[in-house]
Amino acid sequence: MSPRLNGRRGLVLLLVAAVAVAGSAAVTGAFATFQQPTGDEVLDGVEQRYESADSITSTATVTVENESASTTATVELAADDENRTRMVVERNGETVRAGSNGTVAWYVGPNRSAAWSVDSLEGEAGEQWTGAEGEYGETSERLAPDGTPALNASNASATVVGTPTVDDTSTYEVELTHPEADGSTTLWVAQDDYRVVRAVATDGTNRTVVAVESTVFDVSIHDSTFDPPTDRVALTTVDRYDSFDAAQSATDLSLPTLDASFTEATVTVRQGETIVGQRYVDDGANVTLLSTTADDRLDRLTENATERTADGRTVHVTTDEDRAIAVWQNDGVTTAVVVEGSSDRAVEVAGEL
């Protein structure tokens, strides 16, 4: 045997002896670090684990806090691979339930409830007057956009910053940051099956902590779990129309018209009440006309409003960022004009109807 070969064998034996004698946590740690997945690999594992499941149920405690306040809610989630979901949120003694059985999407809260055909929700978001507190929400554009641009996900970074034990579970601690966003998000992901066991997010003001108490994959979930409670929810229908005449034919309301370019209309029926939204383009700016028989809408729209006069009628005018809205009621029908511009412009358009 050549001296060169003996030298190699000696080097191997020396390395084996060194590891055996050390039994070293430092050496073990070095190998563990070398074999540890990257942050992106951990996130890929999480995505694959959740997307590959036939079904999932999970319970978590969510706490949102800042320097002056704190609130905690319990959240229960169920979902399956047929696009069916249900979420139950309990906070401050109140319970909110929401879900979809794949055909109908529904919401049940302490003071209001509704259900919509899933097909009617396709397309641009928010053709219905609705919101978390029952206010008018959106037409084909948001009434009160926050102007925040969407973040480019490719600019986000994920870094494994530790491997702590959380509730007797060995985890990867992954920190997510984005150069265009304030704060950060940290996930604790189980090493054995890539389920998320904890998450903490900060935005510069609030700190949100999600403590996942249980997660079960591929569990049998009864079909009724995803169905709306029929004793409390009435189905909402939304139909779209490409012409004023078609929209007028679809409702008993006498719809206002505007001498401008008609774009589209939606007719929504929810719990016996009708809501009609018309979209126009006037001098290059969007104008939306809203009409409804719901008698509680005027109060919600006229909070902090100013009374003005438009073509002999009293209207209530409010503004929000670069939009203004003028509202009035006549013969049990509430009508609103939403414009891109000032309150004077809203009053001007209201006078043209």
Tab-separated table of N, CA and C in Angstrom, residues 60-66 69-75 90-91 198-202 206-213:
chain	number	residue	atom	x	y	z
A	60	ALA	N	-56.869	28.942	16.860
A	60	ALA	CA	-55.789	29.844	17.255
A	60	ALA	C	-56.331	30.964	18.120
A	61	THR	N	-55.464	31.518	18.934
A	61	THR	CA	-55.759	32.724	19.700
A	61	THR	C	-55.008	33.875	19.060
A	62	VAL	N	-55.722	34.931	18.709
A	62	VAL	CA	-55.130	36.078	18.024
A	62	VAL	C	-55.206	37.289	18.941
A	63	THR	N	-54.065	37.909	19.186
A	63	THR	CA	-54.003	39.093	20.025
A	63	THR	C	-53.406	40.240	19.236
A	64	VAL	N	-54.097	41.368	19.232
A	64	VAL	CA	-53.607	42.579	18.577
A	64	VAL	C	-53.422	43.642	19.656
A	65	GLU	N	-52.232	44.225	19.704
A	65	GLU	CA	-51.938	45.184	20.758
A	65	GLU	C	-51.073	46.318	20.242
A	66	ASN	N	-51.203	47.465	20.909
A	66	ASN	CA	-50.302	48.583	20.673
A	66	ASN	C	-50.029	49.250	22.015
A	69	ALA	N	-53.775	49.888	23.737
A	69	ALA	CA	-54.909	48.960	23.787
A	69	ALA	C	-54.470	47.560	23.386
A	70	SER	N	-55.317	46.587	23.754
A	70	SER	CA	-55.074	45.197	23.396
A	70	SER	C	-56.410	44.490	23.279
A	71	THR	N	-56.535	43.623	22.275
A	71	THR	CA	-57.751	42.846	22.115
A	71	THR	C	-57.381	41.433	21.687
A	72	THR	N	-58.159	40.462	22.159
A	72	THR	CA	-57.873	39.056	21.896
A	72	THR	C	-59.111	38.365	21.358
A	73	ALA	N	-58.917	37.498	20.379
A	73	ALA	CA	-60.020	36.744	19.789
A	73	ALA	C	-59.594	35.291	19.610
A	74	THR	N	-60.585	34.413	19.661
A	74	THR	CA	-60.366	33.000	19.353
A	74	THR	C	-60.902	32.734	17.950
A	75	VAL	N	-60.092	32.095	17.119
A	75	VAL	CA	-60.457	31.854	15.722
A	75	VAL	C	-60.428	30.357	15.450
A	90	GLU	N	-64.584	34.573	17.893
A	90	GLU	CA	-65.217	34.983	19.150
A	90	GLU	C	-64.354	36.063	19.803
A	91	ARG	N	-64.989	37.200	20.083
A	91	ARG	CA	-64.254	38.311	20.698
A	91	ARG	C	-65.213	39.160	21.517
A	198	ARG	N	-46.948	29.316	15.381
A	198	ARG	CA	-47.001	30.655	15.974
A	198	ARG	C	-46.608	31.665	14.902
A	199	ALA	N	-47.173	32.872	14.988
A	199	ALA	CA	-46.810	33.952	14.076
A	199	ALA	C	-46.913	35.272	14.823
A	200	VAL	N	-45.976	36.159	14.560
A	200	VAL	CA	-45.993	37.503	15.151
A	200	VAL	C	-45.716	38.497	14.034
A	201	ALA	N	-46.581	39.499	13.900
A	201	ALA	CA	-46.416	40.514	12.862
A	201	ALA	C	-46.448	41.901	13.493
A	202	THR	N	-45.581	42.775	13.036
A	202	THR	CA	-45.566	44.160	13.487
A	202	THR	C	-45.630	45.064	12.269
A	206	ASN	N	-48.996	48.421	15.457
A	206	ASN	CA	-49.641	47.282	16.100
A	206	ASN	C	-48.746	46.048	16.067
A	207	ARG	N	-48.953	45.198	17.048
A	207	ARG	CA	-48.276	43.904	17.104
A	207	ARG	C	-49.350	42.825	17.181
A	208	THR	N	-49.352	41.916	16.225
A	208	THR	CA	-50.342	40.855	16.157
A	208	THR	C	-49.666	39.522	16.433
A	209	VAL	N	-50.205	38.787	17.396
A	209	VAL	CA	-49.661	37.494	17.779
A	209	VAL	C	-50.706	36.421	17.514
A	210	VAL	N	-50.336	35.422	16.741
A	210	VAL	CA	-51.215	34.294	16.454
A	210	VAL	C	-50.600	33.055	17.098
A	211	ALA	N	-51.274	32.560	18.113
A	211	ALA	CA	-50.825	31.339	18.786
A	211	ALA	C	-51.729	30.196	18.350
A	212	VAL	N	-51.202	29.292	17.522
A	212	VAL	CA	-51.993	28.195	16.981
A	212	VAL	C	-52.054	27.082	18.025
A	213	GLU	N	-53.255	26.807	18.487
A	213	GLU	CA	-53.428	25.802	19.536
A	213	GLU	C	-53.517	24.390	18.981
